[in-house]
PDB file of C-alpha atoms in Angstrom:
ATOM      1  CA  UNK A1148     -51.062 -55.491-119.711  1.00  0.00           C
ATOM      2  CA  UNK A1149     -49.749 -52.739-121.932  1.00  0.00           C
ATOM      3  CA  UNK A1150     -46.204 -52.023-121.862  1.00  0.00           C
ATOM      4  CA  UNK A1151     -42.616 -52.351-123.419  1.00  0.00           C
ATOM      5  CA  UNK A1152     -40.603 -55.675-123.697  1.00  0.00           C
ATOM      6  CA  UNK A1153     -36.984 -55.830-124.132  1.00  0.00           C
ATOM      7  CA  UNK A1154     -35.220 -58.749-124.746  1.00  0.00           C
ATOM      8  CA  UNK A1155     -32.705 -60.466-123.707  1.00  0.00           C
ATOM      9  CA  UNK A1156     -32.068 -59.100-120.268  1.00  0.00           C
ATOM     10  CA  UNK A1157     -28.436 -59.843-120.551  1.00  0.00           C
ATOM     11  CA  UNK A1158     -26.333 -60.221-123.806  1.00  0.00           C
ATOM     12  CA  UNK A1159     -22.771 -61.082-124.432  1.00  0.00           C
ATOM     13  CA  UNK A1160     -20.902 -60.075-127.582  1.00  0.00           C
ATOM     14  CA  UNK A1161     -17.682 -61.544-128.988  1.00  0.00           C
ATOM     15  CA  UNK A1162     -15.297 -59.305-130.840  1.00  0.00           C
ATOM     16  CA  UNK A1163     -16.269 -58.602-134.481  1.00  0.00           C
ATOM     17  CA  UNK A1164     -19.870 -59.693-133.753  1.00  0.00           C
ATOM     18  CA  UNK A1165     -23.130 -57.835-134.494  1.00  0.00           C
ATOM     19  CA  UNK A1166     -25.668 -58.367-131.876  1.00  0.00           C
ATOM     20  CA  UNK A1167     -29.375 -57.145-131.979  1.00  0.00           C
ATOM     21  CA  UNK A1168     -31.359 -56.003-129.144  1.00  0.00           C
ATOM     22  CA  UNK A1169     -35.176 -56.531-129.332  1.00  0.00           C
ATOM     23  CA  UNK A1170     -37.835 -53.837-128.256  1.00  0.00           C
ATOM     24  CA  UNK A1171     -41.608 -54.555-128.718  1.00  0.00           C
ATOM     25  CA  UNK A1172     -44.321 -52.272-127.612  1.00  0.00           C
ATOM     26  CA  UNK A1173     -48.163 -52.896-127.397  1.00  0.00           C
ATOM     27  CA  UNK A1174     -49.052 -49.441-126.282  1.00  0.00           C
ATOM     28  CA  UNK A1175     -49.806 -48.364-129.903  1.00  0.00           C
ATOM     29  CA  UNK A1176     -47.442 -45.744-129.603  1.00  0.00           C
ATOM     30  CA  UNK A1177     -46.134 -43.926-132.831  1.00  0.00           C
ATOM     31  CA  UNK A1178     -42.563 -42.894-131.470  1.00  0.00           C
ATOM     32  CA  UNK A1179     -39.895 -45.298-130.334  1.00  0.00           C
ATOM     33  CA  UNK A1180     -36.533 -44.527-128.824  1.00  0.00           C
ATOM     34  CA  UNK A1181     -33.206 -46.163-127.910  1.00  0.00           C
ATOM     35  CA  UNK A1182     -30.953 -44.960-125.144  1.00  0.00           C
ATOM     36  CA  UNK A1183     -27.581 -46.029-123.783  1.00  0.00           C
ATOM     37  CA  UNK A1184     -26.983 -45.704-119.978  1.00  0.00           C
ATOM     38  CA  UNK A1185     -23.352 -45.741-118.807  1.00  0.00           C
ATOM     39  CA  UNK A1186     -22.539 -45.348-114.992  1.00  0.00           C
ATOM     40  CA  UNK A1187     -22.621 -41.761-113.913  1.00  0.00           C
ATOM     41  CA  UNK A1188     -23.344 -40.383-117.402  1.00  0.00           C
ATOM     42  CA  UNK A1189     -27.301 -40.552-117.450  1.00  0.00           C
ATOM     43  CA  UNK A1190     -28.889 -41.566-120.692  1.00  0.00           C
ATOM     44  CA  UNK A1191     -27.716 -40.724-124.176  1.00  0.00           C
ATOM     45  CA  UNK A1192     -29.912 -40.962-127.229  1.00  0.00           C
ATOM     46  CA  UNK A1193     -28.847 -43.402-129.921  1.00  0.00           C
ATOM     47  CA  UNK A1194     -31.640 -43.529-132.456  1.00  0.00           C
ATOM     48  CA  UNK A1195     -35.437 -42.487-132.527  1.00  0.00           C
ATOM     49  CA  UNK A1196     -38.250 -43.259-134.680  1.00  0.00           C
ATOM     50  CA  UNK A1197     -41.465 -40.989-134.969  1.00  0.00           C
ATOM     51  CA  UNK A1198     -43.225 -43.189-137.377  1.00  0.00           C
ATOM     52  CA  UNK A1199     -42.982 -46.622-139.126  1.00  0.00           C
ATOM     53  CA  UNK A1200     -40.315 -46.804-141.930  1.00  0.00           C
ATOM     54  CA  UNK A1201     -38.577 -43.696-140.642  1.00  0.00           C
ATOM     55  CA  UNK A1202     -36.012 -42.963-137.978  1.00  0.00           C
ATOM     56  CA  UNK A1203     -33.329 -40.500-137.011  1.00  0.00           C
ATOM     57  CA  UNK A1204     -29.817 -40.570-135.535  1.00  0.00           C
ATOM     58  CA  UNK A1205     -29.569 -39.377-131.876  1.00  0.00           C
ATOM     59  CA  UNK A1206     -26.454 -37.991-130.249  1.00  0.00           C
ATOM     60  CA  UNK A1207     -24.448 -41.068-130.262  1.00  0.00           C
ATOM     61  CA  UNK A1208     -25.348 -43.261-133.395  1.00  0.00           C
ATOM     62  CA  UNK A1209     -22.118 -44.349-134.697  1.00  0.00           C
ATOM     63  CA  UNK A1210     -21.596 -48.137-134.500  1.00  0.00           C
ATOM     64  CA  UNK A1211     -25.412 -48.784-134.306  1.00  0.00           C
ATOM     65  CA  UNK A1212     -28.158 -49.315-136.662  1.00  0.00           C
ATOM     66  CA  UNK A1213     -32.107 -49.645-136.326  1.00  0.00           C
ATOM     67  CA  UNK A1214     -35.039 -50.494-138.284  1.00  0.00           C
ATOM     68  CA  UNK A1215     -38.733 -49.772-137.900  1.00  0.00           C
ATOM     69  CA  UNK A1216     -40.790 -52.002-140.151  1.00  0.00           C
ATOM     70  CA  UNK A1217     -43.670 -52.385-137.892  1.00  0.00           C
ATOM     71  CA  UNK A1218     -45.198 -49.796-135.498  1.00  0.00           C
ATOM     72  CA  UNK A1219     -44.783 -52.076-132.485  1.00  0.00           C
ATOM     73  CA  UNK A1220     -41.112 -53.138-133.021  1.00  0.00           C
ATOM     74  CA  UNK A1221     -37.846 -51.098-133.135  1.00  0.00           C
ATOM     75  CA  UNK A1222     -34.917 -53.377-132.942  1.00  0.00           C
ATOM     76  CA  UNK A1223     -31.266 -52.091-132.285  1.00  0.00           C
ATOM     77  CA  UNK A1224     -28.242 -53.682-133.905  1.00  0.00           C
ATOM     78  CA  UNK A1225     -24.994 -52.983-132.061  1.00  0.00           C
ATOM     79  CA  UNK A1226     -22.340 -53.438-134.919  1.00  0.00           C
ATOM     80  CA  UNK A1227     -18.685 -54.433-134.721  1.00  0.00           C
ATOM     81  CA  UNK A1228     -17.853 -50.834-135.256  1.00  0.00           C
ATOM     82  CA  UNK A1229     -18.962 -49.911-131.918  1.00  0.00           C
ATOM     83  CA  UNK A1230     -15.703 -50.253-130.055  1.00  0.00           C
ATOM     84  CA  UNK A1231     -17.171 -49.863-126.459  1.00  0.00           C
ATOM     85  CA  UNK A1232     -20.604 -51.337-126.370  1.00  0.00           C
ATOM     86  CA  UNK A1233     -20.686 -52.456-122.726  1.00  0.00           C
ATOM     87  CA  UNK A1234     -23.711 -50.565-121.483  1.00  0.00           C
ATOM     88  CA  UNK A1235     -27.193 -50.696-120.296  1.00  0.00           C
ATOM     89  CA  UNK A1236     -29.540 -50.060-123.178  1.00  0.00           C
ATOM     90  CA  UNK A1237     -33.016 -48.757-122.730  1.00  0.00           C
ATOM     91  CA  UNK A1238     -35.891 -48.695-125.226  1.00  0.00           C
ATOM     92  CA  UNK A1239     -38.837 -46.230-124.731  1.00  0.00           C
ATOM     93  CA  UNK A1240     -41.989 -45.170-126.566  1.00  0.00           C
ATOM     94  CA  UNK A1241     -44.411 -42.223-126.616  1.00  0.00           C
ATOM     95  CA  UNK A1242     -47.564 -41.082-128.403  1.00  0.00           C
ATOM     96  CA  UNK A1243     -45.600 -38.402-130.141  1.00  0.00           C
ATOM     97  CA  UNK A1244     -47.835 -35.625-128.777  1.00  0.00           C
ATOM     98  CA  UNK A1245     -44.833 -33.259-128.676  1.00  0.00           C
ATOM     99  CA  UNK A1246     -42.837 -31.762-125.848  1.00  0.00           C
ATOM    100  CA  UNK A1247     -45.310 -32.553-123.258  1.00  0.00           C
ATOM    101  CA  UNK A1248     -45.140 -36.182-124.204  1.00  0.00           C
ATOM    102  CA  UNK A1249     -44.349 -38.889-121.499  1.00  0.00           C
ATOM    103  CA  UNK A1250     -41.833 -41.623-122.664  1.00  0.00           C
ATOM    104  CA  UNK A1251     -42.373 -45.231-121.210  1.00  0.00           C
ATOM    105  CA  UNK A1252     -39.471 -47.261-120.795  1.00  0.00           C
ATOM    106  CA  UNK A1253     -38.795 -51.001-121.022  1.00  0.00           C
ATOM    107  CA  UNK A1254     -36.562 -52.906-118.279  1.00  0.00           C
ATOM    108  CA  UNK A1255     -33.523 -52.764-120.336  1.00  0.00           C
ATOM    109  CA  UNK A1256     -30.873 -55.013-121.734  1.00  0.00           C
ATOM    110  CA  UNK A1257     -27.296 -55.301-120.277  1.00  0.00           C
ATOM    111  CA  UNK A1258     -24.641 -55.794-123.051  1.00  0.00           C
ATOM    112  CA  UNK A1259     -21.062 -57.100-122.043  1.00  0.00           C
ATOM    113  CA  UNK A1260     -18.254 -57.897-124.115  1.00  0.00           C
ATOM    114  CA  UNK A1261     -16.635 -61.304-123.949  1.00  0.00           C
TER     115      UNK A1261
ATOM    116  CA  UNK B1053     -26.918 -25.352-125.898  1.00  0.00           C
ATOM    117  CA  UNK B1054     -29.693 -27.099-124.040  1.00  0.00           C
ATOM    118  CA  UNK B1055     -28.735 -29.001-120.823  1.00  0.00           C
ATOM    119  CA  UNK B1056     -29.795 -30.458-117.521  1.00  0.00           C
ATOM    120  CA  UNK B1057     -27.656 -30.482-114.491  1.00  0.00           C
ATOM    121  CA  UNK B1058     -28.642 -32.255-111.177  1.00  0.00           C
ATOM    122  CA  UNK B1059     -26.707 -32.965-107.822  1.00  0.00           C
ATOM    123  CA  UNK B1060     -24.151 -35.712-107.775  1.00  0.00           C
ATOM    124  CA  UNK B1061     -24.995 -38.588-105.549  1.00  0.00           C
ATOM    125  CA  UNK B1062     -25.155 -40.713-103.647  1.00  0.00           C
ATOM    126  CA  UNK B1063     -27.347 -39.041-101.347  1.00  0.00           C
ATOM    127  CA  UNK B1064     -27.555 -41.126 -98.012  1.00  0.00           C
ATOM    128  CA  UNK B1065     -30.433 -40.597 -95.637  1.00  0.00           C
ATOM    129  CA  UNK B1066     -32.214 -42.119 -92.824  1.00  0.00           C
ATOM    130  CA  UNK B1067     -35.721 -43.190 -93.006  1.00  0.00           C
ATOM    131  CA  UNK B1068     -38.226 -40.449 -92.471  1.00  0.00           C
ATOM    132  CA  UNK B1069     -35.539 -37.770 -93.321  1.00  0.00           C
ATOM    133  CA  UNK B1070     -36.414 -34.926 -95.799  1.00  0.00           C
ATOM    134  CA  UNK B1071     -35.062 -35.545 -99.356  1.00  0.00           C
ATOM    135  CA  UNK B1072     -34.200 -32.767-101.862  1.00  0.00           C
ATOM    136  CA  UNK B1073     -32.510 -33.367-105.095  1.00  0.00           C
ATOM    137  CA  UNK B1074     -31.513 -30.073-106.982  1.00  0.00           C
ATOM    138  CA  UNK B1075     -31.978 -29.903-110.800  1.00  0.00           C
ATOM    139  CA  UNK B1076     -31.232 -26.748-113.012  1.00  0.00           C
ATOM    140  CA  UNK B1077     -31.788 -26.499-116.662  1.00  0.00           C
ATOM    141  CA  UNK B1078     -30.504 -24.413-119.546  1.00  0.00           C
ATOM    142  CA  UNK B1079     -32.901 -24.119-122.499  1.00  0.00           C
ATOM    143  CA  UNK B1080     -34.203 -21.699-125.153  1.00  0.00           C
ATOM    144  CA  UNK B1081     -37.919 -21.567-125.322  1.00  0.00           C
ATOM    145  CA  UNK B1082     -40.199 -23.116-122.751  1.00  0.00           C
ATOM    146  CA  UNK B1083     -39.399 -26.755-121.845  1.00  0.00           C
ATOM    147  CA  UNK B1084     -41.311 -29.390-120.191  1.00  0.00           C
ATOM    148  CA  UNK B1085     -39.791 -30.952-117.120  1.00  0.00           C
ATOM    149  CA  UNK B1086     -39.758 -34.457-115.677  1.00  0.00           C
ATOM    150  CA  UNK B1087     -38.373 -36.500-112.924  1.00  0.00           C
ATOM    151  CA  UNK B1088     -37.924 -40.272-113.707  1.00  0.00           C
ATOM    152  CA  UNK B1089     -36.963 -42.912-111.159  1.00  0.00           C
ATOM    153  CA  UNK B1090     -34.914 -45.984-111.785  1.00  0.00           C
ATOM    154  CA  UNK B1091     -34.903 -48.920-109.415  1.00  0.00           C
ATOM    155  CA  UNK B1092     -32.108 -51.400-109.429  1.00  0.00           C
ATOM    156  CA  UNK B1093     -31.950 -53.456-112.365  1.00  0.00           C
ATOM    157  CA  UNK B1094     -34.892 -51.791-114.059  1.00  0.00           C
ATOM    158  CA  UNK B1095     -36.021 -49.113-116.751  1.00  0.00           C
ATOM    159  CA  UNK B1096     -37.055 -45.772-116.067  1.00  0.00           C
ATOM    160  CA  UNK B1097     -40.522 -44.868-114.655  1.00  0.00           C
ATOM    161  CA  UNK B1098     -42.054 -41.451-114.928  1.00  0.00           C
ATOM    162  CA  UNK B1099     -42.295 -39.840-111.242  1.00  0.00           C
ATOM    163  CA  UNK B1100     -43.850 -36.457-112.027  1.00  0.00           C
ATOM    164  CA  UNK B1101     -43.799 -33.777-114.727  1.00  0.00           C
ATOM    165  CA  UNK B1102     -44.463 -30.154-115.160  1.00  0.00           C
ATOM    166  CA  UNK B1103     -45.114 -28.407-118.379  1.00  0.00           C
ATOM    167  CA  UNK B1104     -45.263 -24.752-117.846  1.00  0.00           C
ATOM    168  CA  UNK B1105     -43.960 -22.139-115.322  1.00  0.00           C
ATOM    169  CA  UNK B1106     -45.181 -22.349-111.651  1.00  0.00           C
ATOM    170  CA  UNK B1107     -46.714 -25.936-112.249  1.00  0.00           C
ATOM    171  CA  UNK B1108     -46.193 -28.380-109.265  1.00  0.00           C
ATOM    172  CA  UNK B1109     -45.855 -32.119-110.199  1.00  0.00           C
ATOM    173  CA  UNK B1110     -46.545 -34.564-107.382  1.00  0.00           C
ATOM    174  CA  UNK B1111     -46.712 -38.287-107.006  1.00  0.00           C
ATOM    175  CA  UNK B1112     -46.272 -40.832-104.282  1.00  0.00           C
ATOM    176  CA  UNK B1113     -45.167 -38.056-101.837  1.00  0.00           C
ATOM    177  CA  UNK B1114     -42.703 -36.507-104.017  1.00  0.00           C
ATOM    178  CA  UNK B1115     -43.096 -32.910-105.353  1.00  0.00           C
ATOM    179  CA  UNK B1116     -41.264 -30.592-107.763  1.00  0.00           C
ATOM    180  CA  UNK B1117     -42.134 -26.805-108.871  1.00  0.00           C
ATOM    181  CA  UNK B1118     -41.270 -25.608-112.316  1.00  0.00           C
ATOM    182  CA  UNK B1119     -39.368 -22.282-111.477  1.00  0.00           C
ATOM    183  CA  UNK B1120     -38.648 -20.328-114.723  1.00  0.00           C
ATOM    184  CA  UNK B1121     -36.950 -17.497-112.674  1.00  0.00           C
ATOM    185  CA  UNK B1122     -34.346 -19.816-111.235  1.00  0.00           C
ATOM    186  CA  UNK B1123     -34.504 -22.365-114.103  1.00  0.00           C
ATOM    187  CA  UNK B1124     -34.935 -25.111-111.695  1.00  0.00           C
ATOM    188  CA  UNK B1125     -36.950 -28.041-110.997  1.00  0.00           C
ATOM    189  CA  UNK B1126     -35.892 -29.570-107.567  1.00  0.00           C
ATOM    190  CA  UNK B1127     -37.276 -32.947-106.235  1.00  0.00           C
ATOM    191  CA  UNK B1128     -38.436 -32.926-102.710  1.00  0.00           C
ATOM    192  CA  UNK B1129     -40.094 -35.488-100.267  1.00  0.00           C
ATOM    193  CA  UNK B1130     -40.829 -34.878 -96.752  1.00  0.00           C
ATOM    194  CA  UNK B1131     -40.213 -38.355 -95.187  1.00  0.00           C
ATOM    195  CA  UNK B1132     -38.474 -41.006 -97.196  1.00  0.00           C
ATOM    196  CA  UNK B1133     -38.716 -44.737 -97.054  1.00  0.00           C
ATOM    197  CA  UNK B1134     -36.228 -47.417 -97.614  1.00  0.00           C
ATOM    198  CA  UNK B1135     -38.300 -48.397-100.627  1.00  0.00           C
ATOM    199  CA  UNK B1136     -37.378 -44.954-102.208  1.00  0.00           C
ATOM    200  CA  UNK B1137     -33.805 -45.883-102.565  1.00  0.00           C
ATOM    201  CA  UNK B1138     -33.234 -45.645-106.460  1.00  0.00           C
ATOM    202  CA  UNK B1139     -31.519 -43.360-108.983  1.00  0.00           C
ATOM    203  CA  UNK B1140     -33.478 -40.253-109.737  1.00  0.00           C
ATOM    204  CA  UNK B1141     -33.207 -38.591-113.098  1.00  0.00           C
ATOM    205  CA  UNK B1142     -34.194 -35.001-114.061  1.00  0.00           C
ATOM    206  CA  UNK B1143     -35.405 -34.479-117.672  1.00  0.00           C
ATOM    207  CA  UNK B1144     -36.530 -32.055-120.105  1.00  0.00           C
ATOM    208  CA  UNK B1145     -37.866 -31.669-123.582  1.00  0.00           C
ATOM    209  CA  UNK B1146     -37.626 -28.810-125.792  1.00  0.00           C
ATOM    210  CA  UNK B1147     -38.146 -30.114-129.355  1.00  0.00           C
ATOM    211  CA  UNK B1148     -41.625 -30.066-130.743  1.00  0.00           C
ATOM    212  CA  UNK B1149     -41.612 -34.019-130.909  1.00  0.00           C
ATOM    213  CA  UNK B1150     -40.318 -34.568-127.372  1.00  0.00           C
ATOM    214  CA  UNK B1151     -36.802 -35.488-127.502  1.00  0.00           C
ATOM    215  CA  UNK B1152     -35.738 -36.006-123.799  1.00  0.00           C
ATOM    216  CA  UNK B1153     -32.425 -34.626-122.352  1.00  0.00           C
ATOM    217  CA  UNK B1154     -31.362 -36.135-118.820  1.00  0.00           C
ATOM    218  CA  UNK B1155     -29.219 -35.162-116.161  1.00  0.00           C
ATOM    219  CA  UNK B1156     -26.667 -37.659-114.895  1.00  0.00           C
ATOM    220  CA  UNK B1157     -28.927 -39.191-112.248  1.00  0.00           C
ATOM    221  CA  UNK B1158     -28.773 -39.023-108.545  1.00  0.00           C
ATOM    222  CA  UNK B1159     -28.464 -41.974-106.498  1.00  0.00           C
ATOM    223  CA  UNK B1160     -30.494 -42.100-103.155  1.00  0.00           C
ATOM    224  CA  UNK B1161     -29.851 -44.432-100.451  1.00  0.00           C
ATOM    225  CA  UNK B1162     -32.130 -44.745 -97.554  1.00  0.00           C
ATOM    226  CA  UNK B1163     -31.201 -46.634 -94.517  1.00  0.00           C
ATOM    227  CA  UNK B1164     -33.510 -48.003 -91.901  1.00  0.00           C
TER     228      UNK B1164
END
């Protein structure tokens, strides 16, 4: 079945540690996205990528980094510079057809600080 | 700037009640509008969409009509079930590549 796989489901970060969240899609989609979800605040865009080897900052990119070396993969690193990383992180992908595009979401990774 | 505003929750209903979740938007140009649903512990799933004025999106008994004159996209369902308990997000795309902006989400709780 085609879809988006995020791992791990739960992740714990220690002080000063970088952690990486995995996102893999087998939908052959060009575009991929990372969102952060905090209670009562909806989703906010962290980074997005429209094509391999290219990505842009979203609304809250500080303290995060990404790479897009393969079409199917878009890992997110939460660096030690992100002082409040506890949140639910969602990865999405789309065919990059433009404003009518539908984004498909993974099941999410819940990150907590130890 | 562009924004999406939806009614705050939680909205608590009895089974078979009528559900309305209000959503209004502010945008330049002609956005596409979406409703996504998030079940507990899961990611978001597209519920329905509308890409131009007066379009009606529908799915699983839910409906929403793109009203340009009132800049609204209210979600409705005539008879809710316990299984409809979830968080509902109104979303909008305005950029050519489809960047989604979401409202804050509305939690719906349906009791037997």
